[in-house]
Amino acid sequence: MRRVRAALAPYLLVLPGGLWLTVFFAVPLLAMLSLSTQEGNLVEGFRQTFRLQNYVDAVTLHWEPLVRSLLYGLATTAAAIVIGFPLAYWIAFKGGRRKSSYLFLILLPFFVSFVIRTISWKFLLTDEGVLLGPLKDAGVLPQGFHVLATDFAVIAGLTYNFLPFMVLPIYVALERIDPRVIEAAYDLYASRTQAFLRVVFPLALPGVFAGVLMTGVPAASDFVNASVLGGVDNTMIGNVIYNQFRASEYPMGASLSFILMALMLLGIFSYARALGTEDVLEVAAR
Amino acid sequence: MADALRAGGTPAIELTGVVKEYSGHGEVVRAVRGVDLAIEEGEFFSLLGPSGCGKTTTMRMIAGFEEPTRGVVRLHGQDVTDVPPAKRDVNMVFQSYALFPHMSVYENVAFGLRRRGVDRDELDRRVREMLEIVDLAGREKRRPRELSGGQQQRVALARALVNRPRALLLDEPLGALDLKLRQAMQIELKRIQREVGITFVYVTHDQGEALTMSDRIAVMNDGLVEQLAPPREVYERPATRFVAGFIGTSNLFSGVVDRIADGLAVLRPGPGDRVLVPVEGKPAEGDTIDLTVRPEKIVITAEEPGGDVSKVRGTVAEVVYLGTSYSYAVTLGNGAEVTVFQQNAHSSDSSAERGDPVWLSWQPRHSYAMGS
C-alpha cells in the first residue's frame, strides 16, 4: 500500500497545477487557435473554415505595431539590463547586511497596482505637469516640448514597470558567485575589468537570461503603457489585439496573438541558442 | 629569528610587525596582533593554528587581499604592502579551490598566462606541461564540476603553478578531501614542491599535515606566532603550553624546583617521585616551572626503575587498545592524569591492568621546560 502511494505521489503533486493549466491555459489556447482560422461576425456567428488568409491579413494590416512592439520590447530589455545589472551588482556585493531591505525597496512599487503606477507616470510626464511645467516656465525647455505620446515615454514606462524582473534574477545569480572565485581572478593577474568580463559577467549570464525572458516577453505584449503614456503613433500590438477583441473581430485578434507568440518563441530560442542553452540552463540549475 | 635568516640572503617573504584590525559594531577585532616572519626561498612553510588564530588573515595579507593595519610585507626584499594581488608575484590555492566553474580545465589553467599576454605557443606548451605534472593530461576539456575533489585540487594547483610564481600560498587546500586522498595529496604536494622548487606557504589547522610536509612551522594562536621552528622541534620542544597542547597529545606538569644540579632541575611532585628537567640558567630553586613529556617517551613498569631517569608513581585508570599501540591513562598521587603510549611490539606489553599501581619513567632529555 505504501509503495503504491509512493509511486503515485509525484502524479498527485502535479495534479492541481496540471489541472489548472489544462483548464485555464491549454483549453483556451486551443480554442483561440481554432478561432484564429474561423470566419464570420458576432451577428451571424463564426464558422471554422480553416482560413489561413487571416494570418496574412493580420500581418499586412498590422505589421507596423507588430514591429514596434518587438522594438519596444528589445529597447525595454536593453534599458533594464543597463539599469538593473549595476543595481543587482551593488546589492549583491556591497549590500552587506541590508541586502534584503534593498531588495524589498526594489519590490515596493509592486504593492501599488500596475495601472495606478502607470497613470501616476502620466501625471509626472504630462505637458504642464510637475516635471515639465516648471522647466518650461523657467525657459529651460521650449513651450512645445512634450514627453508623453513619444517612443521614449512608452519605453520608459515599460522599463520602470518591468525593472524588478530584471534585477531579481541577476541578483540571485550574482549572489551565488563564490567571492573566492573573483579573488582567484585578481590573484591570476586580472584587472577589475577583466575579472568582471571573464568571470563575474559569464557567471551572471543565467540570471541575465532569466531577466531577459521575464522582461522582454511581457514588455513586448504589454498594452497598458502604450495606451496611457503613448499616442496614436505608439500603438503596440497588445493594443491592437485588445481593440480587435473589443470590436468582436475574434479571428483577427486570435491570429495576431499567435503571430506574437510565434515571434517571441522564435526570438527566445535563437537567443538561447546563441548563448548556448545547455550551458545557461546547466549553470542556472546549480 | 628574522635577523638570523636575513644573514643567509633575502627572504622570499618577510612580515615585519604586521597587525590587522577589523572594526565593526563599534568594537575593534584584532585578527593579527603583531607578526614577524621571514620565509626562506624554496621553503615549505606552514602557518598552523586553530580557526580564528589569524593564520588565514596572515596569508591573505601576503597575497594582497587584505591590507595590514600596521606593519610591512616584503616579497624578495621589495615592500608590497600597498600592491594589489594582481601585481604580486605570488599565487594562491584557495580553500575549496575557487575554480572558474564556467571554464574548462585548460582554460582555468591558462587564465593567468592569458592575462599576462603569454604568446599562444608558449601558453599551450606550459599549460599542457603543467597538466602533465599534476597528472591531468587528457582532461583539458572537462569542466571543474565533472572532476573528483582530488582532481579539482590538482587543477587549482596547476592554475597557480603554471604562472611560475615566486611563492605559492595554499589555504587549507586539502580540507575538503577524505583521509586517504588527503594523505596521498600530502606526499604529492611535497613532490611537486621539490620538483618546481617554489616557496610554499601552507595554511592549515591540521597538525599532522603541517608536521608531515613542512620545513618549518609557525604555530599561531590568538593573532600571534607562539613558536616558529622545524616540525621536529615544535613537536619535541614546544615553546608554550598552547603549542604543547595543540600539537599531538602532551602531558603537562607543573612543579616547584627542589634543587638544580648539572643543568638539571629536580622536581619532587610526590613522595619517592623525581622529575628531571634540563634547564638553561633562568629558574632557581623554589621557582615553579611548566614542563611537557610526550606520551610515547614514557615507559610503564611494575617495579621502580633504576638509573638517572624521571620517575613518578601512579595508578592505571584506563587501558585503551589502539591496534599498533596501547594508550594508558595513569592517575598520579597528586590527582594529575598522564597519558602513556606503549608500542604493541611484544605480547607482554599489555601487562598493566586497570587499577594496577605502576611506575612511569622517562629520560631527563624528554622533559621539556616551557615558557608561559
Coordinates of C-alpha atoms in Angstrom, one line a residue, chain B residues 16-271:
Chain B
T16 CA 57.5 42.9 10.0
G17 CA 55.3 44.0 12.8
V18 CA 52.2 43.1 10.9
V19 CA 48.9 43.9 12.6
K20 CA 45.4 43.5 11.2
E21 CA 42.4 45.0 12.9
Y22 CA 38.8 44.9 11.8
S23 CA 36.4 47.4 13.1
G24 CA 32.7 46.9 13.2
H25 CA 29.8 47.2 15.6
G26 CA 31.7 49.8 17.5
E27 CA 34.5 47.4 18.5
V28 CA 37.9 46.6 17.1
V29 CA 38.7 42.9 16.4
R30 CA 42.4 42.3 16.3
A31 CA 42.8 39.3 13.9
V32 CA 46.6 39.6 13.8
R33 CA 48.3 41.2 16.7
G34 CA 51.9 41.7 15.6
V35 CA 53.6 39.0 13.4
D36 CA 57.2 38.9 12.3
L37 CA 58.1 36.2 9.9
A38 CA 60.9 35.5 7.4
I39 CA 60.2 32.7 5.0
E40 CA 63.2 31.5 3.0
E41 CA 63.4 30.9 -0.7
G42 CA 62.3 27.3 -1.6
E43 CA 61.0 26.6 1.9
F44 CA 57.8 24.6 2.7
F45 CA 56.5 26.9 5.4
S46 CA 53.3 26.2 7.4
L47 CA 51.1 28.5 9.3
L48 CA 49.4 26.2 11.8
G49 CA 46.7 27.0 14.4
P50 CA 43.1 26.7 15.4
S51 CA 40.4 28.5 13.4
G52 CA 40.4 32.2 14.3
C53 CA 44.1 32.3 15.2
G54 CA 44.9 34.7 12.4
K55 CA 46.6 32.3 10.0
T56 CA 44.3 32.9 7.1
T57 CA 44.4 36.6 7.6
T58 CA 48.2 36.5 7.6
M59 CA 48.2 34.6 4.3
R60 CA 45.7 37.0 2.8
M61 CA 48.0 39.9 3.6
I62 CA 50.8 38.1 1.9
A63 CA 48.6 37.5 -1.2
G64 CA 47.4 41.1 -1.1
F65 CA 43.7 40.5 -0.4
E66 CA 43.9 42.3 3.0
E67 CA 45.9 45.3 3.8
P68 CA 47.8 45.3 7.1
T69 CA 46.6 47.9 9.6
R70 CA 50.2 48.3 10.6
G71 CA 53.5 46.7 9.5
V72 CA 55.2 45.9 6.3
V73 CA 55.0 42.9 3.9
R74 CA 58.0 42.3 1.7
L75 CA 58.4 39.9 -1.2
H76 CA 62.0 39.3 -2.1
G77 CA 63.0 42.4 -0.2
Q78 CA 60.5 44.6 -2.0
D79 CA 57.9 46.4 0.0
V80 CA 54.5 45.3 -1.4
T81 CA 52.3 46.4 1.5
D82 CA 50.2 48.5 -0.9
V83 CA 50.5 46.4 -4.0
P84 CA 47.2 44.8 -5.2
P85 CA 47.1 41.0 -5.6
A86 CA 47.2 41.1 -9.4
K87 CA 50.6 42.8 -9.3
R88 CA 52.2 40.4 -6.8
D89 CA 54.4 37.6 -7.9
V90 CA 52.7 35.1 -5.6
N91 CA 49.7 32.9 -6.4
M92 CA 47.1 31.3 -4.2
V93 CA 45.4 28.0 -4.0
F94 CA 42.1 28.7 -2.4
Q95 CA 40.2 26.7 0.2
S96 CA 37.5 24.8 -1.8
Y97 CA 39.7 25.6 -4.9
A98 CA 37.6 28.5 -6.3
L99 CA 38.0 27.2 -9.8
F100 CA 36.2 29.1 -12.6
P101 CA 33.0 26.9 -13.0
H102 CA 32.3 28.1 -16.5
M103 CA 35.7 27.3 -17.9
S104 CA 37.3 24.1 -19.0
V105 CA 40.3 22.7 -17.1
Y106 CA 42.5 24.0 -19.8
E107 CA 41.1 27.5 -19.7
N108 CA 41.3 27.5 -15.9
V109 CA 45.0 26.7 -16.0
A110 CA 45.6 29.2 -18.9
F111 CA 43.8 32.1 -17.2
G112 CA 46.9 33.7 -15.6
L113 CA 49.0 33.2 -18.6
R114 CA 46.4 34.8 -20.8
R115 CA 46.1 37.8 -18.5
R116 CA 49.9 38.2 -18.8
G117 CA 49.8 38.1 -22.6
V118 CA 52.0 35.0 -22.9
D119 CA 52.0 34.1 -26.6
R120 CA 49.9 31.2 -27.9
D121 CA 52.5 28.5 -28.5
E122 CA 54.2 29.1 -25.2
L123 CA 50.9 29.2 -23.4
D124 CA 49.8 25.9 -24.9
R125 CA 53.1 24.3 -24.1
R126 CA 53.2 25.5 -20.5
V127 CA 49.5 24.6 -19.8
R128 CA 50.0 21.0 -21.1
E129 CA 53.3 20.6 -19.3
M130 CA 51.7 21.6 -16.0
L131 CA 48.7 19.4 -16.6
E132 CA 51.2 16.6 -17.1
I133 CA 52.9 17.3 -13.8
V134 CA 49.6 17.2 -11.9
D135 CA 48.6 14.1 -13.7
L136 CA 45.6 15.6 -15.5
A137 CA 46.7 15.3 -19.2
G138 CA 43.7 14.2 -21.3
R139 CA 41.1 16.1 -19.1
E140 CA 41.7 19.5 -20.7
K141 CA 38.1 19.8 -21.9
R142 CA 36.4 18.8 -18.7
R143 CA 34.5 21.3 -16.6
P144 CA 35.6 21.5 -12.9
R145 CA 32.3 20.0 -11.7
E146 CA 32.9 16.9 -13.8
L147 CA 36.1 16.2 -11.8
S148 CA 36.6 14.5 -8.4
G149 CA 37.7 16.5 -5.4
G150 CA 41.2 15.4 -5.8
Q151 CA 41.3 16.3 -9.4
Q152 CA 39.8 19.7 -8.8
Q153 CA 42.5 20.2 -6.1
R154 CA 45.2 19.4 -8.7
V155 CA 43.6 21.8 -11.3
A156 CA 43.8 24.6 -8.6
L157 CA 47.4 23.7 -8.0
A158 CA 48.2 23.7 -11.7
R159 CA 46.3 27.0 -12.3
A160 CA 48.6 28.7 -9.7
L161 CA 51.9 26.9 -10.5
V162 CA 51.7 27.4 -14.3
N163 CA 52.5 31.1 -13.7
R164 CA 55.8 30.2 -12.1
P165 CA 55.1 32.4 -9.1
R166 CA 58.0 33.1 -6.7
A167 CA 55.8 31.8 -3.9
L168 CA 52.7 29.7 -3.7
L169 CA 50.2 30.3 -1.0
L170 CA 47.9 27.4 0.0
D171 CA 44.9 28.0 2.2
E172 CA 43.8 24.7 3.8
P173 CA 43.9 23.1 0.3
L174 CA 43.2 19.5 1.5
G175 CA 40.4 20.3 3.9
A176 CA 37.7 19.1 1.6
L177 CA 39.3 15.7 0.8
D178 CA 38.8 12.4 2.6
L179 CA 41.5 11.0 4.8
K180 CA 43.1 8.6 2.2
L181 CA 43.2 11.1 -0.5
R182 CA 44.5 13.8 1.8
Q183 CA 47.4 11.6 2.8
A184 CA 48.2 10.8 -0.9
M185 CA 48.0 14.6 -1.7
Q186 CA 50.3 15.5 1.1
I187 CA 53.0 13.3 -0.5
E188 CA 52.1 14.6 -3.9
L189 CA 52.3 18.3 -2.8
K190 CA 55.7 17.7 -1.3
R191 CA 56.9 16.0 -4.5
I192 CA 55.6 18.9 -6.7
Q193 CA 57.2 21.4 -4.3
R194 CA 60.5 19.7 -4.7
E195 CA 60.1 19.4 -8.4
V196 CA 59.3 23.1 -9.1
G197 CA 61.4 24.5 -6.2
I198 CA 59.0 27.2 -5.3
T199 CA 58.4 28.6 -1.8
F200 CA 55.2 27.1 -0.4
V201 CA 53.3 28.8 2.4
Y202 CA 50.7 26.4 3.7
V203 CA 47.9 27.3 6.0
T204 CA 46.3 24.5 8.0
H205 CA 44.7 23.6 11.3
D206 CA 45.8 20.0 10.9
Q207 CA 48.9 19.4 12.9
G208 CA 49.6 16.1 11.2
E209 CA 49.7 17.8 7.8
A210 CA 52.0 20.5 9.0
L211 CA 54.4 18.1 10.6
T212 CA 54.5 15.8 7.6
M213 CA 55.2 18.4 4.9
S214 CA 56.8 21.4 6.4
D215 CA 60.4 22.6 6.6
R216 CA 59.3 25.0 9.3
I217 CA 56.1 25.7 11.1
A218 CA 54.8 28.9 12.7
V219 CA 52.3 27.9 15.3
M220 CA 49.8 30.7 15.7
N221 CA 47.3 31.4 18.4
D222 CA 45.1 34.5 19.0
G223 CA 46.8 36.6 16.4
L224 CA 50.4 35.9 17.5
V225 CA 53.1 33.4 16.5
E226 CA 53.7 31.2 19.5
Q227 CA 56.6 29.2 18.1
L228 CA 58.5 29.2 14.8
A229 CA 60.6 26.1 14.3
P230 CA 61.1 22.9 12.3
P231 CA 58.4 20.2 12.8
R232 CA 60.6 18.1 15.0
E233 CA 61.4 20.9 17.3
V234 CA 57.8 22.1 17.5
Y235 CA 56.8 18.6 18.5
E236 CA 59.7 17.7 20.8
R237 CA 60.3 21.0 22.4
P238 CA 57.0 23.0 22.4
A239 CA 57.7 26.6 23.4
T240 CA 54.5 27.2 25.2
R241 CA 51.6 25.4 26.9
F242 CA 49.4 26.2 23.9
V243 CA 51.8 24.6 21.4
A244 CA 52.3 21.6 23.6
G245 CA 48.5 21.1 23.8
F246 CA 47.7 21.9 20.2
I247 CA 50.3 19.6 18.6
G248 CA 49.9 15.9 19.5
T249 CA 49.0 14.6 22.9
S250 CA 51.1 16.1 25.6
N251 CA 51.5 15.6 29.3
L252 CA 51.8 18.9 31.2
F253 CA 53.4 19.0 34.6
S254 CA 53.9 21.9 36.8
G255 CA 56.2 21.8 39.9
V256 CA 58.5 23.6 42.2
V257 CA 62.2 23.3 41.6
D258 CA 63.7 21.4 44.6
R259 CA 67.3 21.8 43.5
I260 CA 69.5 22.4 40.4
A261 CA 72.5 20.2 39.5
D262 CA 74.4 19.8 36.2
G263 CA 71.9 21.8 34.2
L264 CA 69.1 19.6 35.5
A265 CA 66.3 20.9 37.7
V266 CA 64.9 18.3 40.1
L267 CA 61.2 18.4 40.9
R268 CA 59.5 16.2 43.5
P269 CA 55.8 16.0 42.7
G270 CA 55.1 13.3 45.3
P271 CA 56.9 11.1 47.9

